Coordinates of N, CA, C and O in Angstrom, one line a residue:
M8 N 14.7 -48.1 148.2 CA 13.7 -47.7 149.3 C 13.9 -46.2 149.6 O 15.0 -45.8 150.0
K9 N 12.9 -45.4 149.4 CA 13.0 -44.0 149.7 C 13.0 -43.8 151.2 O 12.3 -44.4 152.0
K10 N 13.7 -42.7 151.6 CA 13.7 -42.3 153.0 C 12.8 -41.1 153.4 O 12.9 -40.1 152.8
I11 N 12.0 -41.4 154.4 CA 11.1 -40.4 154.9 C 11.6 -39.9 156.3 O 11.9 -40.8 157.1
V12 N 11.6 -38.7 156.6 CA 11.8 -38.1 157.9 C 10.6 -37.4 158.4 O 10.0 -36.6 157.6
V13 N 10.1 -37.7 159.6 CA 8.8 -37.1 160.0 C 9.1 -36.1 161.2 O 10.0 -36.4 162.0
F14 N 8.5 -35.0 161.2 CA 8.6 -34.0 162.2 C 7.2 -33.9 162.8 O 6.2 -33.7 162.2
A15 N 7.1 -34.0 164.2 CA 5.8 -33.9 164.9 C 6.1 -33.3 166.3 O 7.2 -33.4 166.8
S16 N 5.1 -32.6 166.8 CA 5.2 -31.9 168.1 C 4.3 -32.5 169.2 O 4.5 -32.2 170.4
G17 N 3.4 -33.3 168.8 CA 2.3 -33.7 169.8 C 2.1 -35.3 169.9 O 3.0 -36.0 170.0
S18 N 0.8 -35.6 169.8 CA 0.4 -37.0 170.0 C 0.9 -38.0 169.0 O 1.2 -39.1 169.3
G19 N 1.1 -37.5 167.7 CA 1.7 -38.4 166.7 C 0.8 -39.4 166.1 O 1.3 -40.3 165.5
T20 N -0.5 -39.1 166.1 CA -1.3 -40.1 165.4 C -1.1 -40.1 163.8 O -1.1 -41.2 163.2
N21 N -0.8 -39.0 163.3 CA -0.5 -39.0 161.8 C 0.9 -39.6 161.5 O 1.0 -40.4 160.6
A22 N 1.9 -39.3 162.4 CA 3.2 -39.9 162.3 C 3.1 -41.4 162.4 O 3.7 -42.2 161.6
E23 N 2.3 -42.0 163.4 CA 2.2 -43.4 163.5 C 1.5 -44.0 162.3 O 1.9 -45.1 161.9
N24 N 0.5 -43.4 161.8 CA -0.2 -43.8 160.6 C 0.8 -43.9 159.5 O 0.7 -44.9 158.7
I25 N 1.6 -42.9 159.3 CA 2.6 -42.9 158.1 C 3.6 -44.1 158.3 O 4.0 -44.7 157.4
I26 N 4.1 -44.2 159.6 CA 5.0 -45.3 159.9 C 4.4 -46.6 159.5 O 5.0 -47.5 158.8
K27 N 3.2 -46.9 160.0 CA 2.5 -48.2 159.8 C 2.3 -48.4 158.2 O 2.5 -49.4 157.7
Y28 N 1.8 -47.4 157.6 CA 1.5 -47.4 156.1 C 2.8 -47.8 155.4 O 2.7 -48.7 154.5
F29 N 3.9 -47.2 155.6 CA 5.1 -47.5 154.8 C 5.8 -48.7 155.2 O 6.6 -49.2 154.4
A30 N 5.6 -49.2 156.5 CA 6.1 -50.5 156.9 C 5.6 -51.6 156.0 O 6.2 -52.7 155.8
A31 N 4.4 -51.4 155.4 CA 3.7 -52.4 154.5 C 4.0 -52.2 153.0 O 3.4 -52.8 152.2
T32 N 5.0 -51.2 152.7 CA 5.2 -50.9 151.3 C 6.7 -51.2 151.0 O 7.5 -51.4 151.9
E33 N 7.0 -51.2 149.7 CA 8.4 -51.4 149.3 C 8.9 -50.0 148.9 O 10.1 -49.9 148.5
I34 N 8.1 -49.0 148.8 CA 8.5 -47.7 148.2 C 9.3 -46.8 149.2 O 10.2 -46.1 148.7
G35 N 9.0 -46.9 150.5 CA 9.6 -46.0 151.4 C 9.5 -46.4 152.8 O 8.8 -47.4 153.1
R36 N 10.3 -45.8 153.7 CA 10.3 -46.1 155.1 C 10.5 -44.9 155.9 O 11.4 -44.1 155.5
V37 N 9.9 -44.7 157.0 CA 10.3 -43.7 158.0 C 11.6 -44.0 158.7 O 11.7 -45.0 159.3
E38 N 12.5 -43.2 158.5 CA 13.8 -43.4 159.1 C 13.9 -42.9 160.5 O 14.7 -43.5 161.4
V39 N 13.4 -41.8 160.8 CA 13.5 -41.2 162.1 C 12.3 -40.2 162.3 O 11.8 -39.6 161.3
V40 N 11.9 -40.0 163.5 CA 10.9 -39.0 163.9 C 11.7 -37.9 164.7 O 12.3 -38.2 165.7
F41 N 11.5 -36.7 164.3 CA 12.1 -35.5 164.9 C 11.0 -34.8 165.7 O 9.9 -34.7 165.2
T42 N 11.3 -34.4 167.0 CA 10.3 -33.7 167.8 C 11.0 -32.7 168.6 O 12.1 -32.8 169.2
N43 N 10.3 -31.5 168.8 CA 10.8 -30.4 169.7 C 10.2 -30.6 171.0 O 10.5 -29.7 171.9
N44 N 9.4 -31.6 171.3 CA 8.7 -31.7 172.6 C 9.1 -33.0 173.2 O 8.7 -34.1 172.8
P45 N 10.0 -32.9 174.3 CA 10.4 -34.1 175.0 C 9.3 -35.0 175.7 O 9.5 -36.1 176.0
N46 N 8.2 -34.4 175.8 CA 7.0 -35.1 176.4 C 6.0 -35.6 175.4 O 4.9 -36.0 175.7
A47 N 6.2 -35.3 174.1 CA 5.3 -35.7 173.0 C 5.0 -37.2 173.0 O 6.0 -38.1 173.1
K48 N 3.8 -37.6 172.8 CA 3.4 -38.9 172.7 C 4.0 -39.6 171.4 O 4.1 -40.8 171.4
V49 N 4.3 -38.8 170.5 CA 4.9 -39.3 169.2 C 6.2 -40.1 169.5 O 6.4 -41.1 168.7
I50 N 6.9 -39.8 170.5 CA 8.1 -40.5 170.8 C 7.8 -41.9 171.1 O 8.4 -42.9 170.6
E51 N 6.8 -42.2 172.0 CA 6.4 -43.5 172.3 C 5.8 -44.3 171.1 O 6.2 -45.5 170.8
R52 N 5.1 -43.6 170.3 CA 4.4 -44.2 169.2 C 5.5 -44.7 168.2 O 5.5 -45.8 167.7
A53 N 6.6 -43.9 167.9 CA 7.6 -44.1 167.0 C 8.4 -45.4 167.5 O 8.7 -46.3 166.8
R54 N 8.8 -45.3 168.8 CA 9.6 -46.4 169.4 C 8.8 -47.7 169.4 O 9.4 -48.8 169.3
N55 N 7.4 -47.6 169.5 CA 6.7 -49.0 169.4 C 6.9 -49.6 168.1 O 6.7 -50.8 167.9
Y56 N 7.3 -48.9 167.1 CA 7.6 -49.4 165.7 C 9.1 -49.6 165.4 O 9.5 -49.8 164.3
G57 N 9.9 -49.3 166.4 CA 11.3 -49.4 166.3 C 11.9 -48.2 165.4 O 13.0 -48.3 164.9
I58 N 11.3 -47.2 165.4 CA 11.7 -45.9 164.7 C 12.4 -45.0 165.7 O 11.9 -44.7 166.7
P59 N 13.7 -44.7 165.4 CA 14.4 -43.8 166.3 C 13.8 -42.4 166.3 O 13.1 -42.0 165.4
T60 N 14.0 -41.7 167.5 CA 13.5 -40.3 167.6 C 14.7 -39.4 167.9 O 15.6 -39.8 168.5
E61 N 14.6 -38.2 167.4 CA 15.5 -37.1 167.7 C 14.7 -36.0 168.4 O 13.8 -35.5 167.9
I62 N 15.1 -35.7 169.6 CA 14.5 -34.6 170.4 C 15.4 -33.4 170.3 O 16.6 -33.6 170.6
F63 N 14.9 -32.3 170.0 CA 15.8 -31.2 169.8 C 15.1 -29.9 170.4 O 13.8 -29.8 170.5
S64 N 15.9 -28.9 170.7 CA 15.3 -27.6 171.2 C 15.2 -26.7 170.0 O 15.6 -26.8 168.9
K65 N 14.3 -25.6 170.3 CA 14.1 -24.6 169.2 C 15.4 -24.0 168.8 O 15.6 -23.7 167.6
E66 N 16.3 -23.8 169.7 CA 17.6 -23.2 169.4 C 18.4 -24.1 168.4 O 19.0 -23.7 167.4
E67 N 18.3 -25.4 168.7 CA 19.0 -26.4 167.8 C 18.5 -26.4 166.4 O 19.1 -26.6 165.4
L68 N 17.2 -26.2 166.4 CA 16.5 -26.2 165.1 C 17.0 -25.0 164.2 O 17.2 -25.1 163.0
F69 N 17.0 -23.8 164.8 CA 17.5 -22.7 164.1 C 19.0 -22.4 164.0 O 19.4 -21.5 163.4
E70 N 19.8 -23.3 164.7 CA 21.3 -23.1 164.7 C 21.9 -24.1 163.7 O 23.1 -24.5 163.9
S71 N 21.1 -24.8 162.9 CA 21.5 -25.7 161.9 C 22.0 -27.1 162.4 O 22.4 -27.9 161.7
K72 N 21.8 -27.3 163.7 CA 22.1 -28.6 164.3 C 21.2 -29.7 163.8 O 21.6 -30.8 163.5
V73 N 19.9 -29.3 163.6 CA 18.9 -30.3 163.1 C 19.2 -30.6 161.6 O 19.1 -31.7 161.2
L74 N 19.6 -29.5 160.9 CA 19.9 -29.7 159.5 C 21.1 -30.6 159.3 O 21.1 -31.5 158.4
Q75 N 22.0 -30.6 160.2 CA 23.2 -31.5 160.1 C 22.7 -32.9 160.3 O 23.2 -33.8 159.5
K76 N 21.8 -33.2 161.2 CA 21.3 -34.5 161.4 C 20.5 -35.0 160.3 O 20.6 -36.2 159.9
I77 N 19.7 -34.0 159.7 CA 18.9 -34.4 158.5 C 19.9 -34.8 157.3 O 19.7 -35.8 156.6
N78 N 20.9 -34.0 157.1 CA 21.9 -34.3 156.1 C 22.5 -35.6 156.2 O 22.9 -36.3 155.2
E79 N 22.7 -36.0 157.4 CA 23.3 -37.4 157.6 C 22.4 -38.5 157.1 O 22.9 -39.5 156.7
I80 N 21.1 -38.3 157.1 CA 20.1 -39.3 156.7 C 19.9 -39.2 155.2 O 19.6 -40.2 154.6
Q81 N 20.0 -37.9 154.6 CA 19.8 -37.7 153.2 C 18.4 -38.2 152.8 O 18.2 -39.1 152.0
P82 N 17.3 -37.6 153.5 CA 15.9 -38.1 153.2 C 15.5 -37.7 151.8 O 15.9 -36.6 151.3
D83 N 14.6 -38.5 151.3 CA 14.0 -38.2 150.0 C 12.8 -37.2 150.2 O 12.4 -36.4 149.3
L84 N 12.2 -37.3 151.5 CA 11.0 -36.5 151.8 C 11.0 -36.1 153.2 O 11.3 -37.1 154.1
I85 N 10.7 -34.9 153.6 CA 10.5 -34.5 155.0 C 9.1 -34.2 155.2 O 8.5 -33.4 154.4
V86 N 8.5 -34.8 156.2 CA 7.0 -34.8 156.3 C 6.7 -34.0 157.7 O 7.1 -34.6 158.7
L87 N 6.0 -32.9 157.7 CA 5.6 -32.3 158.9 C 4.2 -32.8 159.3 O 3.2 -32.6 158.4
A88 N 4.0 -33.5 160.4 CA 2.8 -34.1 160.7 C 2.5 -33.6 162.1 O 2.7 -34.3 163.1
G89 N 1.8 -32.4 162.1 CA 1.6 -31.9 163.5 C 2.8 -31.3 164.1 O 3.0 -31.3 165.3
F90 N 3.6 -30.6 163.3 CA 4.8 -30.0 163.8 C 4.5 -28.5 163.9 O 4.0 -27.9 162.9
L91 N 4.6 -27.9 165.1 CA 4.1 -26.6 165.4 C 5.0 -25.4 165.3 O 4.6 -24.2 165.3
L92 N 6.3 -25.7 165.1 CA 7.3 -24.6 164.9 C 7.5 -24.2 163.4 O 7.2 -25.0 162.5
K93 N 7.8 -22.9 163.2 CA 8.0 -22.5 161.9 C 9.3 -23.2 161.4 O 10.2 -23.3 162.1
F94 N 9.2 -23.7 160.2 CA 10.3 -24.5 159.7 C 11.4 -23.6 159.2 O 11.2 -22.5 158.5
P95 N 12.7 -23.9 159.6 CA 13.8 -22.9 159.3 C 14.1 -22.8 157.8 O 14.1 -23.9 157.1
E96 N 14.6 -21.7 157.4 CA 14.8 -21.5 156.0 C 16.0 -22.3 155.5 O 16.1 -22.6 154.3
D97 N 17.0 -22.5 156.4 CA 18.2 -23.3 155.9 C 17.8 -24.7 155.5 O 18.3 -25.3 154.6
I98 N 16.9 -25.3 156.2 CA 16.4 -26.7 155.9 C 15.6 -26.6 154.6 O 15.7 -27.4 153.7
I99 N 14.7 -25.6 154.4 CA 13.9 -25.4 153.2 C 14.7 -25.2 152.0 O 14.5 -25.9 151.0
A100 N 15.8 -24.5 152.1 CA 16.7 -24.2 151.0 C 17.5 -25.5 150.7 O 17.8 -25.7 149.5
S101 N 17.8 -26.3 151.6 CA 18.5 -27.5 151.4 C 17.7 -28.6 150.8 O 18.2 -29.5 150.2
Y102 N 16.4 -28.6 151.0 CA 15.5 -29.7 150.5 C 14.3 -29.0 149.8 O 13.1 -29.1 150.2
P103 N 14.6 -28.3 148.7 CA 13.4 -27.6 148.0 C 12.5 -28.7 147.3 O 12.9 -29.7 146.8
D104 N 11.2 -28.4 147.5 CA 10.1 -29.3 147.0 C 10.3 -30.8 147.6 O 9.9 -31.7 147.0
R105 N 10.9 -30.8 148.8 CA 11.0 -32.2 149.4 C 10.4 -32.1 150.9 O 10.6 -33.0 151.7
I106 N 9.8 -31.0 151.2 CA 9.2 -30.8 152.6 C 7.7 -30.6 152.4 O 7.3 -29.6 151.7
I107 N 6.9 -31.4 153.0 CA 5.5 -31.2 152.9 C 4.9 -31.1 154.4 O 5.4 -31.6 155.3
N108 N 3.6 -30.5 154.4 CA 2.9 -30.3 155.7 C 1.5 -30.6 155.4 O 1.0 -30.5 154.3
I109 N 0.8 -31.0 156.4 CA -0.6 -31.3 156.4 C -1.3 -30.1 157.3 O -0.8 -29.9 158.4
H110 N -2.3 -29.6 156.7 CA -3.0 -28.4 157.5 C -4.4 -28.9 157.6 O -5.1 -29.2 156.6
P111 N -5.0 -28.7 158.8 CA -6.4 -29.2 159.0 C -7.5 -28.2 158.7 O -8.4 -27.9 159.5
A112 N -7.3 -27.6 157.4 CA -8.3 -26.7 157.0 C -8.1 -26.6 155.4 O -7.0 -27.0 155.0
L113 N -9.0 -26.0 154.7 CA -8.9 -25.8 153.3 C -8.1 -24.4 153.1 O -8.8 -23.4 153.1
L114 N -6.8 -24.5 152.9 CA -6.1 -23.2 152.7 C -6.6 -22.7 151.4 O -6.9 -23.3 150.5
P115 N -6.4 -21.3 151.2 CA -5.8 -20.4 152.1 C -6.6 -19.9 153.4 O -6.1 -19.2 154.2
K116 N -7.8 -20.4 153.6 CA -8.6 -20.0 154.8 C -7.9 -20.7 156.0 O -7.5 -21.9 155.9
Y117 N -8.0 -20.0 157.0 CA -7.6 -20.6 158.4 C -6.1 -21.1 158.4 O -5.8 -22.1 159.0
G118 N -5.3 -20.3 157.7 CA -3.8 -20.6 157.7 C -3.1 -19.5 158.4 O -3.7 -18.4 158.8
G119 N -1.8 -19.7 158.7 CA -1.0 -18.7 159.2 C -0.6 -19.0 160.7 O -1.0 -19.9 161.3
K120 N 0.2 -18.1 161.2 CA 0.7 -18.2 162.6 C -0.5 -18.4 163.6 O -1.5 -17.6 163.5
G121 N -0.4 -19.3 164.5 CA -1.3 -19.6 165.5 C -2.6 -20.4 165.0 O -3.4 -20.7 165.9
M122 N -2.7 -20.7 163.8 CA -3.8 -21.4 163.3 C -3.4 -22.9 163.1 O -2.8 -23.4 162.1
Y123 N -3.8 -23.6 164.2 CA -3.4 -25.0 164.3 C -4.4 -25.7 165.2 O -5.1 -25.1 166.0
G124 N -4.7 -27.0 164.9 CA -5.4 -27.8 165.9 C -6.8 -27.2 166.2 O -7.5 -26.7 165.3
M125 N -7.2 -27.3 167.5 CA -8.5 -26.8 167.9 C -8.7 -25.4 167.6 O -9.9 -25.0 167.5
H126 N -7.7 -24.6 167.5 CA -7.9 -23.1 167.2 C -8.6 -23.0 165.9 O -9.5 -22.2 165.7
I127 N -8.2 -23.8 164.9 CA -8.8 -23.8 163.6 C -10.3 -24.3 163.7 O -11.2 -23.7 163.2
H128 N -10.5 -25.4 164.3 CA -11.9 -26.0 164.4 C -12.9 -25.1 165.1 O -14.0 -25.0 164.7
K129 N -12.4 -24.5 166.2 CA -13.2 -23.5 166.9 C -13.6 -22.3 166.0 O -14.7 -21.9 166.0
A130 N -12.6 -21.8 165.2 CA -12.9 -20.7 164.3 C -13.9 -21.2 163.1 O -14.8 -20.4 162.8
I131 N -13.7 -22.4 162.7 CA -14.6 -22.8 161.6 C -16.0 -23.0 162.1 O -17.0 -22.5 161.5
V132 N -16.2 -23.5 163.3 CA -17.6 -23.6 163.9 C -18.1 -22.2 164.3 O -19.3 -21.9 164.0
G133 N -17.2 -21.4 164.8 CA -17.7 -20.0 165.1 C -18.1 -19.2 163.9 O -19.0 -18.4 164.0
N134 N -17.5 -19.4 162.7 CA -17.8 -18.8 161.5 C -18.9 -19.5 160.7 O -19.3 -19.1 159.6
K135 N -19.5 -20.6 161.3 CA -20.5 -21.3 160.7 C -20.2 -21.7 159.2 O -21.0 -21.6 158.3
E136 N -19.0 -22.2 159.1 CA -18.6 -22.7 157.7 C -19.4 -23.9 157.2 O -19.7 -24.7 158.1
K137 N -19.7 -24.0 155.9 CA -20.4 -25.1 155.4 C -19.5 -26.3 155.1 O -20.0 -27.4 154.9
E138 N -18.3 -26.0 155.0 CA -17.3 -27.2 154.8 C -16.0 -26.8 155.3 O -15.6 -25.7 155.6
T139 N -15.2 -27.9 155.6 CA -13.9 -27.7 155.9 C -13.0 -28.9 155.3 O -13.6 -29.5 154.4
G140 N -11.8 -29.1 155.6 CA -11.1 -30.2 155.0 C -9.7 -30.2 155.4 O -9.2 -29.5 156.4
I141 N -8.9 -30.8 154.6 CA -7.4 -30.9 154.8 C -6.7 -30.3 153.6 O -7.2 -30.4 152.5
T142 N -5.5 -29.8 153.8 CA -4.6 -29.4 152.8 C -3.2 -29.9 153.0 O -2.7 -29.8 154.1
I143 N -2.7 -30.5 152.0 CA -1.3 -31.0 152.0 C -0.5 -30.1 151.1 O -0.9 -30.0 149.9
H144 N 0.5 -29.5 151.6 CA 1.2 -28.5 150.7 C 2.7 -28.6 151.0 O 3.2 -29.0 152.0
F145 N 3.4 -28.1 150.0 CA 4.9 -27.9 150.2 C 5.1 -26.8 151.2 O 4.3 -25.9 151.3
V146 N 6.2 -26.9 151.9 CA 6.6 -25.9 152.9 C 7.5 -24.9 152.3 O 8.5 -25.2 151.6
N147 N 7.2 -23.6 152.5 CA 8.1 -22.6 152.1 C 8.4 -21.8 153.4 O 8.1 -22.1 154.6
E148 N 9.0 -20.5 153.2 CA 9.4 -19.7 154.4 C 8.2 -19.0 155.1 O 8.4 -18.5 156.2
N149 N 7.0 -19.2 154.6 CA 5.9 -18.6 155.2 C 4.9 -19.7 155.7 O 4.7 -20.6 155.0
Y150 N 4.3 -19.4 156.9 CA 3.3 -20.4 157.4 C 2.2 -20.7 156.3 O 1.6 -19.8 155.9
D151 N 2.0 -22.0 156.0 CA 0.9 -22.4 155.2 C 0.7 -21.7 153.9 O -0.4 -21.6 153.4
E152 N 1.8 -21.3 153.2 CA 1.7 -20.6 152.0 C 2.3 -21.4 150.8 O 2.4 -20.9 149.7
G153 N 2.9 -22.5 151.1 CA 3.6 -23.3 150.0 C 2.5 -23.9 149.0 O 1.4 -23.9 149.3
N154 N 3.1 -24.2 147.8 CA 2.2 -24.8 146.8 C 1.3 -26.0 147.3 O 1.9 -26.8 147.9
I155 N 0.1 -25.9 147.0 CA -0.8 -26.9 147.4 C -0.7 -28.2 146.5 O -0.8 -28.1 145.3
L156 N -0.6 -29.4 147.2 CA -0.5 -30.7 146.4 C -1.9 -31.3 146.4 O -2.2 -32.0 145.5
F157 N -2.6 -31.2 147.5 CA -3.9 -32.0 147.6 C -4.8 -31.3 148.6 O -4.4 -30.7 149.6
Q158 N -6.1 -31.3 148.3 CA -7.1 -30.9 149.2 C -8.2 -31.9 149.2 O -8.6 -32.3 148.1
K159 N -8.9 -32.1 150.3 CA -10.1 -32.9 150.4 C -11.0 -32.3 151.4 O -10.7 -31.9 152.5
N160 N -12.2 -32.0 150.9 CA -13.2 -31.4 151.8 C -14.2 -32.3 152.5 O -14.3 -33.5 152.0
V161 N -14.8 -31.8 153.5 CA -15.9 -32.5 154.2 C -17.0 -31.5 154.4 O -16.7 -30.3 154.8
V162 N -18.3 -31.8 154.1 CA -19.4 -31.0 154.3 C -19.7 -31.0 155.8 O -19.7 -31.9 156.5
L163 N -20.1 -29.7 156.3 CA -20.5 -29.6 157.6 C -22.0 -29.3 157.7 O -22.5 -28.6 156.8
S164 N -22.7 -29.8 158.8 CA -24.1 -29.7 158.9 C -24.4 -28.3 159.5 O -25.6 -27.8 159.4
G165 N -23.5 -27.7 160.3 CA -23.7 -26.5 160.9 C -24.0 -26.7 162.4 O -23.9 -25.7 163.2
D166 N -24.1 -27.9 162.9 CA -24.4 -28.1 164.3 C -23.3 -28.9 165.0 O -23.4 -29.3 166.1
E167 N -22.2 -29.1 164.2 CA -21.0 -29.8 164.9 C -20.3 -29.0 165.9 O -20.3 -27.8 165.9
T168 N -19.8 -29.6 166.9 CA -18.9 -29.0 167.9 C -17.5 -29.0 167.3 O -17.2 -29.8 166.3
P169 N -16.6 -28.2 167.8 CA -15.2 -28.2 167.3 C -14.6 -29.6 167.4 O -13.8 -30.0 166.6
E170 N -15.0 -30.4 168.4 CA -14.4 -31.8 168.6 C -14.9 -32.6 167.5 O -14.2 -33.5 167.0
E171 N -16.2 -32.5 167.1 CA -16.7 -33.3 166.0 C -16.1 -32.9 164.7 O -15.8 -33.8 163.9
V172 N -15.9 -31.7 164.5 CA -15.1 -31.2 163.3 C -13.6 -31.8 163.3 O -13.2 -32.4 162.3
A173 N -13.0 -31.8 164.5 CA -11.7 -32.4 164.6 C -11.7 -33.9 164.2 O -10.8 -34.4 163.6
G174 N -12.7 -34.6 164.6 CA -12.9 -36.0 164.3 C -13.0 -36.2 162.8 O -12.4 -37.2 162.3
K175 N -13.8 -35.4 162.1 CA -14.0 -35.5 160.7 C -12.6 -35.2 159.9 O -12.3 -36.0 159.0
I176 N -11.9 -34.2 160.4 CA -10.6 -33.9 159.9 C -9.6 -35.0 160.1 O -8.9 -35.4 159.2
H177 N -9.6 -35.6 161.3 CA -8.7 -36.7 161.6 C -8.9 -37.9 160.5 O -7.9 -38.5 160.2
E178 N -10.2 -38.2 160.3 CA -10.4 -39.3 159.4 C -9.9 -39.0 158.0 O -9.3 -39.9 157.4
L179 N -10.0 -37.8 157.5 CA -9.4 -37.4 156.2 C -7.9 -37.5 156.3 O -7.3 -38.0 155.3
E180 N -7.3 -37.0 157.4 CA -5.8 -37.1 157.5 C -5.4 -38.5 157.4 O -4.4 -38.8 156.7
Q181 N -6.0 -39.4 158.2 CA -5.6 -40.8 158.3 C -5.7 -41.5 156.9 O -4.8 -42.2 156.6
K182 N -6.7 -41.1 156.2 CA -6.9 -41.8 154.8 C -5.9 -41.2 153.8 O -5.4 -42.0 153.1
Y183 N -5.9 -39.9 153.7 CA -5.2 -39.4 152.5 C -3.8 -39.0 152.7 O -3.0 -39.0 151.7
F184 N -3.3 -38.7 153.9 CA -1.9 -38.2 154.0 C -0.9 -39.3 153.5 O -0.1 -39.0 152.7
P185 N -1.0 -40.5 154.0 CA 0.0 -41.6 153.5 C -0.2 -41.8 151.9 O 0.9 -42.0 151.4
E186 N -1.3 -41.8 151.4 CA -1.5 -41.9 150.0 C -0.8 -40.8 149.2 O -0.2 -41.1 148.2
V187 N -0.9 -39.6 149.6 CA -0.3 -38.5 149.0 C 1.2 -38.5 149.0 O 1.9 -38.4 148.1
I188 N 1.7 -38.9 150.2 CA 3.1 -39.1 150.4 C 3.6 -40.2 149.4 O 4.7 -40.1 148.8
E189 N 2.9 -41.3 149.4 CA 3.3 -42.4 148.4 C 3.4 -41.9 147.0 O 4.3 -42.1 146.3
R190 N 2.4 -41.2 146.6 CA 2.3 -40.6 145.2 C 3.5 -39.7 145.0 O 4.1 -39.8 143.9
L191 N 3.8 -38.9 146.0 CA 5.0 -38.0 145.8 C 6.3 -38.8 145.7 O 7.1 -38.5 144.8
L192 N 6.5 -39.8 146.5 CA 7.7 -40.6 146.4 C 7.8 -41.3 145.1 O 8.9 -41.4 144.5
E193 N 6.7 -41.8 144.5 CA 6.8 -42.5 143.3 C 7.1 -41.5 142.1 O 7.7 -42.0 141.2
N194 N 6.9 -40.2 142.3 CA 7.1 -39.3 141.2 C 8.3 -38.3 141.5 O 8.5 -37.4 140.8
L195 N 9.1 -38.6 142.5 CA 10.2 -37.8 142.8 C 11.2 -37.8 141.6 O 11.5 -38.9 141.1
D196 N 11.7 -36.6 141.2 CA 12.7 -36.5 140.2 C 14.0 -36.1 140.8 O 14.0 -35.3 141.7
Y197 N 15.1 -36.7 140.3 CA 16.4 -36.3 140.8 C 17.2 -35.6 139.7 O 17.1 -35.9 138.6

């Protein structure tokens, strides 16, 4: 059984979806959810499924304390599911091509520092984009610049609100993120 570690900063709907999805498979299991936000709803969501959580500070993330905890688990895959801090280079170097992120836009558009959540959806609506979507990509040392694994678009009519765009993106995330993770786990080479 492959080991998955999830990082999240907020409500945790994607984390919960991943936990539920893999609870019903033989390929992998979420071992722990890491969060930098002691008030994040993801903590409650994980605990509802019996998944332990690790709460850490930004300093602990960048002082290798989080890396030490990850190394104790030896995950096959690290999944960033709404994790808002830049991922540290020591973890990236320790787990090359084993860390993925989901981004609520079609990269390379609307990527980079500060481009997350409603900031992206407001920009997409403001720029009258004809489509948007999700991107699942490997994590490297730069925000949203790792190799793209998967993209799925959704057509926009032009009169959606940012909240309606967010809803469309959420549907894509819920459907495709666990499937892409499963394919990755099936194809991991050691």
